[in-house]
Amino acid sequence: MIRESDDYYLFPNMKKELGGNHFATDDDDVMNAVDHFLGAQNGAFYTEGIRLLHDRCIKIKNQRLEVSTTFPGLPVEYSSDNGTTWLKVTESTTITNKDSVLLRTRSSDLSRFSRVITFNPVPHVPVFDQSDIDYMANNMDIHLEILNTTTSNTSNFLAQLSINNTGNRDIRFGNWGIWFCSFTTIKTHFPGHDIRTNHQMTFKLVQGCVYKLEPARGFRPILSGEDRKIKFVIGSWRSLTRSDFFPNWYVSSQGMMSRTIHSAAGEQVDFLGTFNTLNEYRIDGDRYRAYTPEERYTRYSDITDLGEAPIPVIPTPMSVSINRRFRVNLAQHGWKIVTKEQFLPEAKFLQSKTYSIILLQVGACEKDYMKLERMKSLGFPSPGIGERKPIRRVIKLIAADPLILTDSKRSTSIEAYSLAVHPDRETIEITSRARPGIFNAIQTLLGLAMRSRNGGDVPEVNITDAPRFGFRGVLLDVARNFRSKQEVMKILEVMSVYKLNKLHFHLTDSQGWRLEMPGLPELTKVGGQRCHDVTETACLLSTLGSGPDTSTSGSGFYTVSDYKEILRFAAERHIEVIPEIAIPGRSHAAVKSMEARRRILLDKGDSKHADDFLLNDPDIHPGYQAGVFGDDVINPCMDTTFVFVNHVIAQLVAMHEGINPLKTFHFGGHEVAPGTWDNLTLCKPLDVGYHELKERFVKNVSRLAYKHGLNLAAWADGLVGKGTRPFDNGQLLNREVYTNTWNNVLKMGDSSVGRPYALANAGYKVVMSQATHLYFDHPHEPDPNQKGTYWATRFIDTRKVLAFTPDDIYGNADVTLQGEPITNEDLCGADGGRCVKLEHPQSIVGMQGHLWSETIRTDDQLEYMLFPRLLAVAERAWHKAQWESTKDEQDKLSDWFKFANTVGYQELRLLDKYDIAYRIPRPGARLQNNRLFVNTEFPGLKVEVSFDDGLTWKDVDREGISVENVQVLKLATRSPNNVRHSEEITVNLTSLSEASTSLPSLYCVLWCYLAWWFYT
């Protein structure tokens, strides 16, 4: 309760910092004191509000609100209804201890006002200083574990947080809090487990996934040496995994530097308990569980080990005739490239890459793809370039039609090519009508050489080839967690090797804006940084485990120069860069940045231009799903919204010009919840609903893109109206409108699976982007300890990606999210009437693999999630398998084991040469006659065993290994270059059942060998 003698302060420890009850009397002294107090708050400054409020700033006495200003006479206003109405503070203004009010100071002419601040009239809380925060960060040993599902509701989990005070001081009640991110819903109040009642603490959802755990009145100090156990309930509509919980928890106190808690720092998430029993992570109805070694062995048992790679190069060429007895070697001196000026850039690319081949031959691995001068200084040969044909050792780049037939029609693709290698004449002929085809042929030639065990050998070969799709893409999300320019170029390099030709560059989202935008520096100064700033005036609030400062992957952006360098690197490899700027949803970073711009200009007295690019609107309320940002959506009826969009498009066009010309503007367009735009003041004159507002927004963006000569692209849900009806494509001015169709989470009778066909029939260019098969932020296995989100499907392995059929979207139906089998009939009905029929197959223009980065904070994690699954995207986007047309399951199996052998015996070695930290599959194991047999997802990889808990390791060969008198051992798969290992698995032999070779498995082996014999 409020007592007459109590004073309440907006900044309670400012009084302590300044050494008295009042500020200095001189205005300069006031501001010097304020700057001293706020100077190190991770960039979180409250300057404007403080400049206008001084003395005790704000206090309550006898339930009356008392305020004072630096400049006497300036009126102060308050609002008790969240800013709808404002009243002047007078001597008679009263509030109660339950009221929270907003305050602002008006200028003398009433034309301007200070920033709005929130005053919460709570009793004085003991203030923690920096030494207290440092002590807590260094001496709190935290541990979080999931105990079990609650008995009352299997979608709720009982969790326990342990806080072990390992230091020599007590942790007492005060104004501190522990900040962290969790994808789950944490419940402070739950019958029997109310942490406010039981532990005098509270969890507060701040925004997004960010929670704050803080002590409440009555909190018992955590004594020195005490291990405090706090039980609470977590809610989830799905089973849990380790990826639901993020590292880098930190402790903060107002006015102090926030510190990362040492026991929760780093990427290992060691503070989180294991998820080893079903009761710890699985909700009712979920059929999945982590594979046992024996289940993994069974899953891989239909893959015959062929002992070599049956596919010479991935993606599989359309036609290959190969004779390995004869070969040429590109590493030898004297090769010359003969070309006309038309193909000179490709000739120079080939010339530069011969140095890579030589380096790989002698065992070196050049990681910096931009420093070819270092390679040249080693003195290895490279082909010369000219127009006159030498007698031998010549590579000819020929401008002509390669005469390739696809579906009995001559291919018109500018990417089609032919490649002929003649060892007897030491001549290589590359033929295509255009530069992209010449480049593809060069990549095939280099691919054959780099895959050679003899350093640059290329066999006698004739290849004719053309792509299945012209759009073969990769989405790279650098908004949630930033990746360096060098890492992006590394991914571009490998994309080009596998003939992937579109980089969908996801540059902005709620958690970050990653591209410098001339004229709007706040987009990267504020929106490109994350730190502990609850006001989000200097940076976005830390989220996704990025910690309290700007030193992690939560912060960073590309300068214009950086971006142009990426564009140039991509253009040299014939990769089109398609930047995505997420609007109108997922726009929190942009909204807060433009608020910052407004404040800066108002501070300078420039009220005329302060609102020029404003995006926020207090009328907008957030979407209804839990954990969203409160200001994540921009207003489709504000003129300044489209001034902003036009400026961004113009700057993108300028950056791309002359390097990698911008052809398509991708505006996102998705995930704006119905109801978000209800009752918008600026939209009321239009008298239209949510779907009409969304279509109006799309049309306006379309016009802006058209004005700049661009095509348009958006996610599928951004282009559909009521009842999933596509917007009228004829109303959009752009020559082509692309859409990524992603939402195909499989459910019985779910008509949204057919959205790609509905959009294709409406004239949109559809890029297959199905989350159940092509979202590589999902784990490789259905294991709660594996990294990845799992909202669309519990796992996506390489086999599932290769099995994707872009020409038959309903044929991809396999299981629901919980693992329940689902068929085409379940989706479409017995007569197929529930599913849209594809009327315009030519509108399906490609497919794309996606890497969203919410849980990806390092380069190694990025590469682990992308590879080798991305190779299957490259294969399916370039090459249509025969089984896709025949629906023959044996052909499909044959396609998989050929691909798996090629990956294991060949492609992973190539990825090693590019220093890619791909995922190495964990081994399977089976016990038979006291011998342990092992296998992997990709034949050719070695499996190692340890009998001494990992101290020493030895290989397990095809005949298995004796395990008589052994109870527990460890297994791991080794990379081809012997540098890395898979995650270790512990095998308890008492839990493995004795197995015998069954007739079905013998039949499979026999059939696979016959298929391989027929293929070769």
CSV table of N, CA, C and O in Angstrom, one decimal, residues 698-712 728-737 764:
chain,number,residue,atom,x,y,z
A,698,VAL,N,-0.5,-4.6,-51.6
A,698,VAL,CA,0.2,-5.3,-52.6
A,698,VAL,C,0.2,-4.5,-53.9
A,698,VAL,O,1.2,-4.4,-54.6
A,699,LYS,N,-0.9,-3.9,-54.2
A,699,LYS,CA,-1.0,-3.2,-55.5
A,699,LYS,C,-0.1,-1.9,-55.4
A,699,LYS,O,0.6,-1.6,-56.4
A,700,ASN,N,0.0,-1.3,-54.2
A,700,ASN,CA,0.8,-0.1,-54.1
A,700,ASN,C,2.3,-0.5,-54.2
A,700,ASN,O,3.1,0.2,-54.9
A,701,VAL,N,2.7,-1.6,-53.6
A,701,VAL,CA,4.1,-2.0,-53.7
A,701,VAL,C,4.4,-2.4,-55.2
A,701,VAL,O,5.4,-2.2,-55.7
A,702,SER,N,3.4,-3.1,-55.8
A,702,SER,CA,3.5,-3.5,-57.2
A,702,SER,C,3.8,-2.3,-58.1
A,702,SER,O,4.7,-2.3,-59.0
A,703,ARG,N,3.1,-1.2,-57.9
A,703,ARG,CA,3.3,0.0,-58.7
A,703,ARG,C,4.7,0.6,-58.5
A,703,ARG,O,5.3,1.1,-59.4
A,704,LEU,N,5.1,0.6,-57.2
A,704,LEU,CA,6.5,1.1,-57.0
A,704,LEU,C,7.5,0.3,-57.6
A,704,LEU,O,8.5,0.8,-58.2
A,705,ALA,N,7.4,-1.0,-57.5
A,705,ALA,CA,8.4,-1.9,-58.2
A,705,ALA,C,8.4,-1.7,-59.7
A,705,ALA,O,9.4,-1.7,-60.4
A,706,TYR,N,7.2,-1.6,-60.2
A,706,TYR,CA,7.0,-1.4,-61.7
A,706,TYR,C,7.6,-0.1,-62.1
A,706,TYR,O,8.3,0.0,-63.2
A,707,LYS,N,7.5,1.0,-61.3
A,707,LYS,CA,8.1,2.3,-61.6
A,707,LYS,C,9.6,2.2,-61.8
A,707,LYS,O,10.2,2.9,-62.6
A,708,HIS,N,10.2,1.2,-61.1
A,708,HIS,CA,11.6,1.0,-61.2
A,708,HIS,C,12.0,-0.1,-62.1
A,708,HIS,O,13.2,-0.6,-62.2
A,709,GLY,N,11.0,-0.6,-62.9
A,709,GLY,CA,11.3,-1.6,-63.9
A,709,GLY,C,11.5,-3.0,-63.4
A,709,GLY,O,12.2,-3.8,-64.0
A,710,LEU,N,10.9,-3.3,-62.2
A,710,LEU,CA,11.2,-4.6,-61.5
A,710,LEU,C,10.0,-5.5,-61.6
A,710,LEU,O,8.8,-5.1,-61.6
A,711,ASN,N,10.3,-6.8,-61.5
A,711,ASN,CA,9.3,-7.8,-61.2
A,711,ASN,C,9.1,-7.8,-59.7
A,711,ASN,O,9.8,-7.2,-58.9
A,712,LEU,N,8.0,-8.5,-59.3
A,712,LEU,CA,7.6,-8.5,-57.9
A,712,LEU,C,7.6,-9.9,-57.4
A,712,LEU,O,7.4,-10.9,-58.2
A,728,ASP,N,-6.1,-10.9,-57.9
A,728,ASP,CA,-6.1,-10.8,-59.3
A,728,ASP,C,-4.8,-10.3,-59.9
A,728,ASP,O,-4.4,-9.2,-59.7
A,729,ASN,N,-4.0,-11.3,-60.5
A,729,ASN,CA,-2.7,-11.0,-61.0
A,729,ASN,C,-2.8,-9.9,-62.1
A,729,ASN,O,-1.8,-9.2,-62.3
A,730,GLY,N,-3.9,-9.8,-62.8
A,730,GLY,CA,-4.0,-8.8,-63.8
A,730,GLY,C,-4.0,-7.4,-63.3
A,730,GLY,O,-3.8,-6.5,-64.1
A,731,GLN,N,-4.3,-7.2,-62.0
A,731,GLN,CA,-4.3,-5.9,-61.4
A,731,GLN,C,-2.8,-5.4,-61.0
A,731,GLN,O,-2.7,-4.3,-60.7
A,732,LEU,N,-1.9,-6.4,-61.1
A,732,LEU,CA,-0.5,-6.0,-60.8
A,732,LEU,C,0.2,-5.7,-62.1
A,732,LEU,O,0.2,-6.4,-63.1
A,733,LEU,N,1.0,-4.6,-62.1
A,733,LEU,CA,1.6,-4.1,-63.3
A,733,LEU,C,2.9,-4.8,-63.7
A,733,LEU,O,3.3,-4.7,-64.9
A,734,ASN,N,3.5,-5.5,-62.8
A,734,ASN,CA,4.8,-6.1,-63.1
A,734,ASN,C,4.7,-7.1,-64.2
A,734,ASN,O,3.7,-7.9,-64.3
A,735,ARG,N,5.8,-7.3,-65.0
A,735,ARG,CA,5.8,-8.3,-66.0
A,735,ARG,C,5.6,-9.7,-65.5
A,735,ARG,O,4.9,-10.5,-66.0
A,736,GLU,N,6.3,-9.9,-64.4
A,736,GLU,CA,6.2,-11.2,-63.7
A,736,GLU,C,6.1,-11.0,-62.2
A,736,GLU,O,6.7,-10.2,-61.7
A,737,VAL,N,5.2,-11.9,-61.6
A,737,VAL,CA,5.1,-11.8,-60.1
A,737,VAL,C,5.4,-13.3,-59.6
A,737,VAL,O,4.7,-14.2,-60.0
A,764,TYR,N,0.6,-16.6,-61.5
A,764,TYR,CA,1.8,-16.3,-60.8
A,764,TYR,C,2.9,-17.3,-61.1
A,764,TYR,O,2.6,-18.4,-61.5
